[in-house]
Coordinates of C-alpha atoms and ligand atoms in Angstrom, one line a residue:
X17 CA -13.6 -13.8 24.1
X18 CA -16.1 -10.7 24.0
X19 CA -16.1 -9.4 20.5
X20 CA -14.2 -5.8 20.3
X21 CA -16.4 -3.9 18.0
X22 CA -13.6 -2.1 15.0
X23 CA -13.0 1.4 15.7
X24 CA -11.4 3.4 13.0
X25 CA -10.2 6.8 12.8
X26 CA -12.2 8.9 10.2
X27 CA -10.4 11.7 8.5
X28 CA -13.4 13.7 7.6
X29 CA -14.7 13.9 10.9
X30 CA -11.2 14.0 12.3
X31 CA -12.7 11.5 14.9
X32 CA -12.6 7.9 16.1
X33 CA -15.6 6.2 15.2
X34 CA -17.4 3.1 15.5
X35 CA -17.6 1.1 12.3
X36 CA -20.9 0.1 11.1
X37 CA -21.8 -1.0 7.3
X38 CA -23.8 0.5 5.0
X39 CA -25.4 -2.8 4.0
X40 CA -25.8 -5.5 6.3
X41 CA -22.6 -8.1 7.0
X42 CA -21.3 -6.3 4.2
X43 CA -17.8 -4.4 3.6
X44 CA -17.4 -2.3 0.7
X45 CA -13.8 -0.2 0.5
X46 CA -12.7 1.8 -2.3
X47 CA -8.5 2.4 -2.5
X48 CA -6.9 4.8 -5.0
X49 CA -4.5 2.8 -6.8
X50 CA -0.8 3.8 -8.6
X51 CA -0.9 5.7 -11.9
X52 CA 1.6 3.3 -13.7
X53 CA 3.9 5.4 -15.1
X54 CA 7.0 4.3 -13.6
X55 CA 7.9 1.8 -10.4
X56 CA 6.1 2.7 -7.1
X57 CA 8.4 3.0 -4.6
X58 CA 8.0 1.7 -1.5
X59 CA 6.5 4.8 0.2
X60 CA 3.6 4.1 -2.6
X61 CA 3.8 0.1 -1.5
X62 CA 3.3 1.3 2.0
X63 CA -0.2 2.8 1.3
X64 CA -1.1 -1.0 -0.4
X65 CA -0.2 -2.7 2.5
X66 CA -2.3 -0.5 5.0
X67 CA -5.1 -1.2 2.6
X68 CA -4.7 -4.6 3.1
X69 CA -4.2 -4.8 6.5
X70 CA -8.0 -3.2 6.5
X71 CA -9.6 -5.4 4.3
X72 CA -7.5 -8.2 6.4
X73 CA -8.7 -7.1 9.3
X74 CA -12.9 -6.7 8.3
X75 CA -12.8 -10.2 6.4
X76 CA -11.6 -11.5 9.9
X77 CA -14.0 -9.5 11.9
X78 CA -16.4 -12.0 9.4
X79 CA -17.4 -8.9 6.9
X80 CA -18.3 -9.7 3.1
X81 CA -15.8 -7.6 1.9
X82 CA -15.8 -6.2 -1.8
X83 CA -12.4 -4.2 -2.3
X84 CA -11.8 -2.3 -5.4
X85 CA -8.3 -0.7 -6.1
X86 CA -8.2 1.2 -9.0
X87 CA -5.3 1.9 -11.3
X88 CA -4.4 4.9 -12.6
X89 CA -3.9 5.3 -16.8
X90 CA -4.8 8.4 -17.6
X91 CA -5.6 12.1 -16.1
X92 CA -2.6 12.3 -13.4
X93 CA -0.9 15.0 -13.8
X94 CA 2.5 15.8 -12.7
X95 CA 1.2 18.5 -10.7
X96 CA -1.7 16.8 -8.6
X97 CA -3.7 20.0 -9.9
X98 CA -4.6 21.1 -13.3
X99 CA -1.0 22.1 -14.4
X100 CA 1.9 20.1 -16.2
X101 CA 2.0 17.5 -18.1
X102 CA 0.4 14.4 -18.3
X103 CA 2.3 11.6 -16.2
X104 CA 1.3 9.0 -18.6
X105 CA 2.4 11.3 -21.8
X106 CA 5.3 12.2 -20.7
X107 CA 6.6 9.0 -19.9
X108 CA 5.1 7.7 -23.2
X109 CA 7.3 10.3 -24.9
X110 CA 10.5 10.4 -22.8
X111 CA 10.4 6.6 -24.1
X112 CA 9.0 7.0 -26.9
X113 CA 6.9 4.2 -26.6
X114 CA 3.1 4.2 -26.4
X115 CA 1.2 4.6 -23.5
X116 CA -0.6 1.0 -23.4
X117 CA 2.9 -0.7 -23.0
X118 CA 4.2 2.2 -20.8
X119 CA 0.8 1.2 -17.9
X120 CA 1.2 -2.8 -19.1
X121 CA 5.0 -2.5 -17.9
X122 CA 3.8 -0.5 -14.8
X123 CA 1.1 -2.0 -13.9
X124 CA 2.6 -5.4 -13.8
X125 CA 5.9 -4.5 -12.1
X126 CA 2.9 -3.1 -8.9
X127 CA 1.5 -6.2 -9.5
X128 CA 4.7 -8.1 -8.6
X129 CA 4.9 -5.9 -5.6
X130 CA 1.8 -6.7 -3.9
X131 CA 2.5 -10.4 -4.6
X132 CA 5.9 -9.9 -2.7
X133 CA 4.3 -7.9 -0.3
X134 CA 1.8 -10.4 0.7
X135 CA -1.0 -8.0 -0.5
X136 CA -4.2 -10.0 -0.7
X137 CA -5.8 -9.5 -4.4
X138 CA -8.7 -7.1 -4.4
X139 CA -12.2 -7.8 -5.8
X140 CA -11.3 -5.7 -9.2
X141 CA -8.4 -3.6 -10.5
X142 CA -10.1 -1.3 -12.1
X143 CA -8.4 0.3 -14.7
X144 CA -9.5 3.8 -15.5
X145 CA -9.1 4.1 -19.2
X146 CA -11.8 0.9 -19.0
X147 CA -14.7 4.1 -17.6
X148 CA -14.7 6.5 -20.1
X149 CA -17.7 6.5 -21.4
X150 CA -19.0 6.2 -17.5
X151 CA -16.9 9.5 -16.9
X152 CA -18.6 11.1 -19.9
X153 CA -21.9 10.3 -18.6
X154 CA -20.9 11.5 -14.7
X155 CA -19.4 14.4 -16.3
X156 CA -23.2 15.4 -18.1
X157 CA -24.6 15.1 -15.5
X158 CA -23.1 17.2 -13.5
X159 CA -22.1 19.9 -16.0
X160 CA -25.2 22.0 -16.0
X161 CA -25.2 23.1 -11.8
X162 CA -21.8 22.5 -11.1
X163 CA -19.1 23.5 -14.3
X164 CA -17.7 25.6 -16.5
X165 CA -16.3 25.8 -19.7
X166 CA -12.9 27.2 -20.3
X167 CA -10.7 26.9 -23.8
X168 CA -8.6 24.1 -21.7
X169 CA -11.4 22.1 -20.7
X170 CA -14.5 21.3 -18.7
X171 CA -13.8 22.8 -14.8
X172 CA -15.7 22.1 -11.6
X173 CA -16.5 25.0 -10.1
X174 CA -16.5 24.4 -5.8
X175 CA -18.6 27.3 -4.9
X176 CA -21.2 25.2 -6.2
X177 CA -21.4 22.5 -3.5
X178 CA -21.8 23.1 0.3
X179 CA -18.3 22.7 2.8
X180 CA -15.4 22.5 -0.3
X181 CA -12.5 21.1 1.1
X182 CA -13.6 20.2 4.9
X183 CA -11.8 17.3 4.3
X184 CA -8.4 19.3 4.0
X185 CA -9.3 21.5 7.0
X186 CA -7.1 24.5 6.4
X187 CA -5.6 24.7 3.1
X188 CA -2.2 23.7 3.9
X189 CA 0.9 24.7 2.9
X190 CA 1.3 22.0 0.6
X191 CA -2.6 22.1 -1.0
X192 CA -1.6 25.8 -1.4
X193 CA 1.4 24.9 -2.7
X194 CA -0.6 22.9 -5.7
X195 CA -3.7 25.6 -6.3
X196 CA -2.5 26.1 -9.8
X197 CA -3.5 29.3 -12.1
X198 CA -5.8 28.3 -15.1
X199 CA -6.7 31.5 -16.8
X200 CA -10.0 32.2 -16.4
X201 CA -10.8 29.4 -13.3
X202 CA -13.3 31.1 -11.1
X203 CA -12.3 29.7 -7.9
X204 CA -8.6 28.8 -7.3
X205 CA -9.6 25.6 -6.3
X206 CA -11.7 25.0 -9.5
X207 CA -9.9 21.5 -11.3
X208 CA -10.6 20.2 -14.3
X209 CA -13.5 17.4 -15.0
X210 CA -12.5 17.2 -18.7
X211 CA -9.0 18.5 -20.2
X212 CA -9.5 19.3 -23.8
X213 CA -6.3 18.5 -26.8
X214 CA -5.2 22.0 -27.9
X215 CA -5.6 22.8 -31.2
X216 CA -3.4 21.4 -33.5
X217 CA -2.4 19.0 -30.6
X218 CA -2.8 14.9 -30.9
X219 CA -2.3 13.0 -27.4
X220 CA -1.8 9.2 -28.2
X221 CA -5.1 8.8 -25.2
X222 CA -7.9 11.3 -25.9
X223 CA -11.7 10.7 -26.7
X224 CA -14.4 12.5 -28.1
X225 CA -17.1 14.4 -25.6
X226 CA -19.2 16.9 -25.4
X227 CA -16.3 19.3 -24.6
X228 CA -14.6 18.3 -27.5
X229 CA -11.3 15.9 -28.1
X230 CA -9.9 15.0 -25.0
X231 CA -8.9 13.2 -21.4
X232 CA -10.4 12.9 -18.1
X233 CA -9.7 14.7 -15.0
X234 CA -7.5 13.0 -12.6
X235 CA -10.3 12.9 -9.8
X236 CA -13.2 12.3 -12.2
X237 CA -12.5 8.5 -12.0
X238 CA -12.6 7.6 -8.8
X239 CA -15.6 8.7 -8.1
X240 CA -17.2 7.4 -11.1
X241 CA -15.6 3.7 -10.1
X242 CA -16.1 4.1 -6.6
X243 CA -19.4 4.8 -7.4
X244 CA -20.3 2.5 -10.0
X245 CA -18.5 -0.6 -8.3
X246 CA -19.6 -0.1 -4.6
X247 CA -22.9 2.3 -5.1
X248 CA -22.4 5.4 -3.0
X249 CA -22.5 5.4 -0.4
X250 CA -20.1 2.6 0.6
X251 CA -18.2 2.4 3.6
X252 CA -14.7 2.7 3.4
X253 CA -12.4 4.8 1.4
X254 CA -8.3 4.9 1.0
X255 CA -5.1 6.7 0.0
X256 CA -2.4 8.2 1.3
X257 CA -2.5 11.7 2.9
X258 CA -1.6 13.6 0.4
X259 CA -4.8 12.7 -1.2
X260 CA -6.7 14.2 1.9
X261 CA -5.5 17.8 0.6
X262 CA -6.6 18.0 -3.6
X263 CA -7.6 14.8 -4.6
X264 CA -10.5 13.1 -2.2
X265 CA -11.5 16.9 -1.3
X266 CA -12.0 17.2 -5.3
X267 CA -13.8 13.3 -5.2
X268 CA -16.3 14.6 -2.6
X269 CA -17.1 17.7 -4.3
X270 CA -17.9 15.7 -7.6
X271 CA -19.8 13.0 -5.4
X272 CA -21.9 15.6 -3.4
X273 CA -22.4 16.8 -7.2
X274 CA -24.1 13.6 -8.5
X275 CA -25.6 12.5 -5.7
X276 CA -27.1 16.1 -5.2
X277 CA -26.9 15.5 -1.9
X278 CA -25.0 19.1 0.4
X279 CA -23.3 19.5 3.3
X280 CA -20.9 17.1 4.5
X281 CA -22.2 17.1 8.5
X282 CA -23.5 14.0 7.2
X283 CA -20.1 11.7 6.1
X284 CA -21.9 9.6 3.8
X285 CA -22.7 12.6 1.9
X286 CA -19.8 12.3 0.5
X287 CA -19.7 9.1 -1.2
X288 CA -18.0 7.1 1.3
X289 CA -19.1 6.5 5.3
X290 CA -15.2 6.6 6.2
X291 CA -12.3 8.4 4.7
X292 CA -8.8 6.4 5.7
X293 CA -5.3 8.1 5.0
X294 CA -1.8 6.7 5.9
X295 CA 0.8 8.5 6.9
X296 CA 3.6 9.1 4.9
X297 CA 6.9 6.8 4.8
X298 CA 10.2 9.2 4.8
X299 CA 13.5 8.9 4.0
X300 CA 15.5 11.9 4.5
X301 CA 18.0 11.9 1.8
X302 CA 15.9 12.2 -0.9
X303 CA 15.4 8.6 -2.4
X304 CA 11.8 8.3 -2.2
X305 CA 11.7 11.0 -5.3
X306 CA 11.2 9.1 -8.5
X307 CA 12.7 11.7 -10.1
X308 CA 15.9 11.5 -8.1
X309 CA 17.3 8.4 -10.6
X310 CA 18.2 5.1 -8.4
X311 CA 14.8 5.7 -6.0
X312 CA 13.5 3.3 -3.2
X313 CA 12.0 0.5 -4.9
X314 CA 10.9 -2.8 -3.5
X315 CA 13.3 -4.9 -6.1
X316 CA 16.2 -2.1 -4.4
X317 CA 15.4 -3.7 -1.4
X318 CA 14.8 -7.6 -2.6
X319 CA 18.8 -6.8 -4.5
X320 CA 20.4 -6.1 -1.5
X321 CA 19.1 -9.2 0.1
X322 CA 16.7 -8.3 2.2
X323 CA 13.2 -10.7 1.8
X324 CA 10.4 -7.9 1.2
X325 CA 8.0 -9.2 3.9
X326 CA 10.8 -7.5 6.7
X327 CA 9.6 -4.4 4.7
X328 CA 5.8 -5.3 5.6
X329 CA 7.2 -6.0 8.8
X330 CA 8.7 -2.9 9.3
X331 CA 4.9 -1.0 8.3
X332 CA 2.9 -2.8 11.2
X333 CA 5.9 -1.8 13.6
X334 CA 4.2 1.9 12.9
X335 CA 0.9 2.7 13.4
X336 CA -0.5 3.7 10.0
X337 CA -1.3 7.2 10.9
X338 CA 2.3 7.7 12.1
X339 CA 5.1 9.0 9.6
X340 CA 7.3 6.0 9.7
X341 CA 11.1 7.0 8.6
X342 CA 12.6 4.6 6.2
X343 CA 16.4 2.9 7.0
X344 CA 18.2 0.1 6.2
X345 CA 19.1 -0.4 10.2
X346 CA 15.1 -0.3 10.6
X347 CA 14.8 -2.6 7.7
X348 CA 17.2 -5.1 9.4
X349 CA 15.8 -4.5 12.6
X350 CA 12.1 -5.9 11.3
X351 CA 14.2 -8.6 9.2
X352 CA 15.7 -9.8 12.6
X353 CA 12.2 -9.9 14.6
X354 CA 10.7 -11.4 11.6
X355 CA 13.5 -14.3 11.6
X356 CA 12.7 -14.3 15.3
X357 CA 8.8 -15.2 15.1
X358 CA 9.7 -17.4 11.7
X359 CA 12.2 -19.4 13.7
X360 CA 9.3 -19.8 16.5
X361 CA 6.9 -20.4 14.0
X362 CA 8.8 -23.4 12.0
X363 CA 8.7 -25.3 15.2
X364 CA 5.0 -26.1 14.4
X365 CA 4.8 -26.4 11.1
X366 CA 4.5 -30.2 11.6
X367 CA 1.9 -29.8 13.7
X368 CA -1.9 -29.5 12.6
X369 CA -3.6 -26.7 13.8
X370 CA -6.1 -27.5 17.1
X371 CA -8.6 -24.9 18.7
X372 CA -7.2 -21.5 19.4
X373 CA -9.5 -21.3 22.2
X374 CA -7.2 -22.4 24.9
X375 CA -7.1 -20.5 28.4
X376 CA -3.9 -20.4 28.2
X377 CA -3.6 -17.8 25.0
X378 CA -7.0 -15.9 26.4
X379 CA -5.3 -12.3 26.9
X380 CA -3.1 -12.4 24.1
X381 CA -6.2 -13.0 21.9
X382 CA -7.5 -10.4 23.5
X383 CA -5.0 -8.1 23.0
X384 CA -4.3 -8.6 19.9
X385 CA -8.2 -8.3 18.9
X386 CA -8.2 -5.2 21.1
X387 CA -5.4 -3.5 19.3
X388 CA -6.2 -4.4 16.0
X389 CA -10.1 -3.0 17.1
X390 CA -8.7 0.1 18.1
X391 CA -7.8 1.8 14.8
X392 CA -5.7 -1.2 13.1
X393 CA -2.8 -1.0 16.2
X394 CA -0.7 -3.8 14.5
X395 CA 2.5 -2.4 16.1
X396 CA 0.3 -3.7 19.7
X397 CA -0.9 -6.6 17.6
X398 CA 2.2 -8.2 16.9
X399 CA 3.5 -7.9 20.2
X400 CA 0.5 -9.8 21.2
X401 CA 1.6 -12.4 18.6
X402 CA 4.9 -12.9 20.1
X403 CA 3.7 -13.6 23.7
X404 CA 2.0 -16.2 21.6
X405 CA 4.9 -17.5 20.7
X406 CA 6.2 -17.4 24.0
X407 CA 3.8 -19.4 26.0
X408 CA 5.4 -23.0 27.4
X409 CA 4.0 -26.0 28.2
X410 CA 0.7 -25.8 25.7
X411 CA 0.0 -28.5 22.4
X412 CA 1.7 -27.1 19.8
X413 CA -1.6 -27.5 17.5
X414 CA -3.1 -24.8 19.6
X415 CA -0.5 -22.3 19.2
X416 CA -0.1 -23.1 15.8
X417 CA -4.1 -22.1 15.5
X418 CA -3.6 -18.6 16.8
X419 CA -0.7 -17.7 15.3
X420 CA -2.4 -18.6 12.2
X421 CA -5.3 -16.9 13.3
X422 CA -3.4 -13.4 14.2
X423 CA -1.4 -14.1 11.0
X424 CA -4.8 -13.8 8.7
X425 CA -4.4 -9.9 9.8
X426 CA -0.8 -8.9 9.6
X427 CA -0.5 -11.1 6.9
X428 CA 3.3 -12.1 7.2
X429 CA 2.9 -15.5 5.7
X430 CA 4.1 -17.2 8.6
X431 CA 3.8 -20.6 7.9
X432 CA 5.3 -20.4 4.4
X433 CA 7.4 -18.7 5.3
X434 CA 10.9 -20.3 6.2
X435 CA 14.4 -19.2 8.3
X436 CA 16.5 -19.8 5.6
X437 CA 14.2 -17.5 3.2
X438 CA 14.9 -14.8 5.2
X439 CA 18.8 -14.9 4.7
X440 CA 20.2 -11.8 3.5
X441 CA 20.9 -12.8 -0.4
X442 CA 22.6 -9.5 -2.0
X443 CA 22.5 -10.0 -6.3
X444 CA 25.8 -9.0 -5.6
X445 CA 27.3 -12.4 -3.9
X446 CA 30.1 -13.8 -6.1
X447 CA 29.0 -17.1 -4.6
X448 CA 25.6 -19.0 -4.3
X449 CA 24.8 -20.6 -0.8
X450 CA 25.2 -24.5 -2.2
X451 CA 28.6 -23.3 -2.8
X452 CA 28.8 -22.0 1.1
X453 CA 27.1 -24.8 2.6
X454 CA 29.4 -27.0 0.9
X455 CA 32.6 -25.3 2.0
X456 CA 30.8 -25.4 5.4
X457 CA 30.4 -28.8 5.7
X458 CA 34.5 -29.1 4.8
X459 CA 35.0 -26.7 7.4
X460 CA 32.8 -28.7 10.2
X461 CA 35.2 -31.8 8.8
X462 CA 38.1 -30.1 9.3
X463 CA 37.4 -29.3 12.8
X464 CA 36.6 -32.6 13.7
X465 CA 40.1 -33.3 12.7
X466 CA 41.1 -31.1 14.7
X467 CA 43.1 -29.9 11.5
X468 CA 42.4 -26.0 12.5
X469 CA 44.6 -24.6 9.7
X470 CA 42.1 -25.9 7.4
X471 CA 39.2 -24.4 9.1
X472 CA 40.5 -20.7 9.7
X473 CA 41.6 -21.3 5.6
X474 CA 38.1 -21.7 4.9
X475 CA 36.7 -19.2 7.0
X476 CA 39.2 -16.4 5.4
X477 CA 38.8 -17.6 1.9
X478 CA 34.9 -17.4 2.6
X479 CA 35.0 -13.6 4.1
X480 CA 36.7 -12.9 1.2
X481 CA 33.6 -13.4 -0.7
X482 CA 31.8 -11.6 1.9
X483 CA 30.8 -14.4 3.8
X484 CA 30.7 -14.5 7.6
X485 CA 31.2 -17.6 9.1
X486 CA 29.1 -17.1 12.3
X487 CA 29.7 -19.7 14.6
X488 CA 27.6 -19.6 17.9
X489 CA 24.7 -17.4 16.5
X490 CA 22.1 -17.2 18.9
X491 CA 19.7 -16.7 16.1
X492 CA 21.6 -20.3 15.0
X493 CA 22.5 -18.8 11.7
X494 CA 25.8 -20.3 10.5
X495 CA 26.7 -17.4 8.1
X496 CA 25.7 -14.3 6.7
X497 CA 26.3 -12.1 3.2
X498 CA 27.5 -9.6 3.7
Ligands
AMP514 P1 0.4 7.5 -6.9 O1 0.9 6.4 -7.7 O2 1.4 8.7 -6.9 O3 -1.0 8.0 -7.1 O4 0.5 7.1 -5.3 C1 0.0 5.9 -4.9 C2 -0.4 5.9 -3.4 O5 0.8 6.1 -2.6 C3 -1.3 7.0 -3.0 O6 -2.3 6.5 -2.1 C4 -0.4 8.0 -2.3 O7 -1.1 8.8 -1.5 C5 0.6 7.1 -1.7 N1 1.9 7.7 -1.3 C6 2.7 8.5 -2.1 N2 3.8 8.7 -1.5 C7 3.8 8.1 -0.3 C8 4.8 7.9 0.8 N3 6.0 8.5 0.8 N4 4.4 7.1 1.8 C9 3.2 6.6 1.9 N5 2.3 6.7 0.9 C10 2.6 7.4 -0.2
ZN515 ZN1 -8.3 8.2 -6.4

């Protein structure tokens, strides 16, 4: 099989490019992580597990990869500019608890959704509030050329630095949308490298600085992590696309800044040789909003009984640059293929894995390596993976070796993976399945005695409970929750 050299669509350039490293056999990405205020929600989760198909995808393409995704304690706002409140704070005081237990809370329920997600651990987490005195140091050195100091802080100014915002293009409705009114800000774009506590103010997270008592800007970390973690330049960097309009425009600036290097005609110049957004996952009534109450969280999905990996699933059905709209027939669509390909799968499970190399899976290989070459096509990829599946008449070893081998990208945990985890399980259920099995197995009795009374008794008293009895399933599922 010729090797497909990894193609990957660069937002700064706004081009398809060829991926090359910055240091030999080497893969160093950079992924902005949650600010752990409150649950992500599975618009946030999608971001992860595009991340992860990448890293996936260049530790399979036999890169060294170093990933980093950082988490988010301090300095978000609730506007992504330099207005409102503190995310952190304000969740701290709506609580009433301190801030420390508010990000451990957070930051652990994430962590419990890339496990359930399949999301492969990165190199580091790192945790902002872990870089301050970093940030302080970025921040002096900086200062002099390229800020300001107003009463409410530290600000960058971006008529300092060549090509603000080519990252964003045009300002956008929505960046304009967010250009927030600091008196005195000499650009409306200026943001904040340092937010100082207001007189008479305490905020339970603030640190001393040259400016005075206070907290980081929101932006001011990543590029000091990035930078200290991966050395700029490094190769990759990620988010979603809302973070191509404020906050990786407002990265760059700081990073053209230290590295006192200008325009951006030159990518790495801005601290990273590719910028990598995903496209946003919708849901059109409104319950991605985490201020809208019940909001679209993984453990929603995993309470109505759906495994989280047919949410996985249902992200590499998209492409990654494609707005993908969320609903729960979508969900059960990807829940049914998964079944499909697990059901497939289970059939070798027994079976060692052999040599992929077989003649006989040559052009799925290759099209699955194509696709997954050509800007992370997984939606291509795992179509590829089910012709796998498909092929007769081969050793089951060797199929088993490149399913395995497609699975190390789309990462669906095939082999572990089995039918009867997939069963829709609502929290709901008044009964538990050893409960339905067993009535099941009185039913199959009763049949046998041809004592049909019995058997349409159990299958009524079961629906009741919202079980269907499902006899004849082509998927061979005996019954579902409803
Ligand atoms: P936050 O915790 O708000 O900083 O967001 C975490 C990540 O989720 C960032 O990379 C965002 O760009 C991304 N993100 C936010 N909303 C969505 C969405 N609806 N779909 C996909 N990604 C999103
Ligand atoms: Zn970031």
């Amino acid at each position: 099989m010729t090797e497909t050299p990894l193609k990957l669509f660069n937002s700064l350039t706004r081009e398809i490019e060829t991926f090359t490293t910055v240091h030999p056999g080497e893969a160093r990405v950079y992924t902005c992580g949650p600010t752990v205020y409150n649950y992500p929600h599975i618009g946030n989760m999608r971001a992860y597990v595009f991340a992860d198909v990448l890293g996936r995808t260049l530790s399979w393409k036999g890169y060294d990869l170093t990933h980093i995704i950082n988490i988010t304690d301090v300095g978000h706002l609730t506007d992504d500019a330099d207005e409102g409140e503190d995310k952190m704070e304000k969740m701290a005081a709506e609580r009433a608890q301190s801030i420390w237990d508010i990000a451990k809370h957070y930051t652990e329920a994430y962590w419990a959704d890339v496990k359930a997600l399949n999301i492969r651990q990165p190199a580091k987490w790192s945790v902002a509030t872990h870089y301050i005195d970093e940030m302080i140091e970025f921040a002096k050195g900086i200062a002099d050329k390229h800020c300001y100091e107003l009463e409410s802080g530290l600000y960058f100014d971006v008529s300092t630095i060549q090509d603000y915002g080519k990252l964003a293009r045009a300002v956008t409705e929505e960046g304009e949308g967010r250009i927030d009114t600091v008196e005195g800000k000499r650009n409306a774009a200026d943001f904040a490298i340092w937010r100082k506590t207001p007189e008479g103010e305490k905020r339970q997270m603030e640190w001393d600085s040259p400016w005075g008592k206070g907290a980081p800007g929101w932006h001011l970390e990543c590029s000091v992590m990035g930078g200290k973690l991966l050395g700029f330049p490094f190769d990759i960097h990620t988010g979603g696309i809302d973070h191509r309009e404020i906050h990786h425009p407002n990265e760059i600036a700081q990073n053209q800044a230290h590295c006192c290097t200008n325009g951006l005609d030159v990518a790495e110049n801005s601290g990273a040789r590719i910028w990598m957004h995903n496209n946003f996952l919708v849901e059109r009534s409104g319950k991605m909003s985490k201020s809208a109450g019940e909001f679209l969280r993984l453990q929603l999905l995993i309470d109505k009984g759906y495994h989280p990996l047919a949410y996985r699933m249902m992200c590499l059905q998209a492409h990654y640059r494609s707005e993908l709209e969320f609903s729960w027939d979508g969900l059960g669509a990807a829940l049914t293929r998964l079944k499909r390909i697990v059901m497939q799968a289970e059939r070798l499970k027994d079976t060692p894995a052999g040599d992929p190399s077989h003649q006989k899976f040559a052009s799925m290989r290759e099209k699955f390596a194509t696709a997954i070459a050509d800007d992370l096509n997984t939606s291509v990829g795992l179509v590829a993976l089910e012709e796998a599946l498909a092929v007769k008449k081969v050793d089951a070893g060797v199929k088993r070796a490149v399913i395995e081998d497609m699975d190390r990208v789309l990462g669906l945990d095939l082999f572990d993976l089995s039918r009867k985890d997939l069963r829709i399980r609502p929290k709901t259920a008044e009964i538990t399945e050893a409960e339905i099995e067993a009535e099941l197995i009185r039913r199959k009795e009763a049949k046998v005695e041809k004592d049909f009374a019995t058997s349409d008794a159990i299958r009524e008293t079961l629906a009741a409970k919202g079980v269907e009895v499902m006899d004849g399933d082509p998927l061979g599922w005996e019954w579902k929750l409803g």
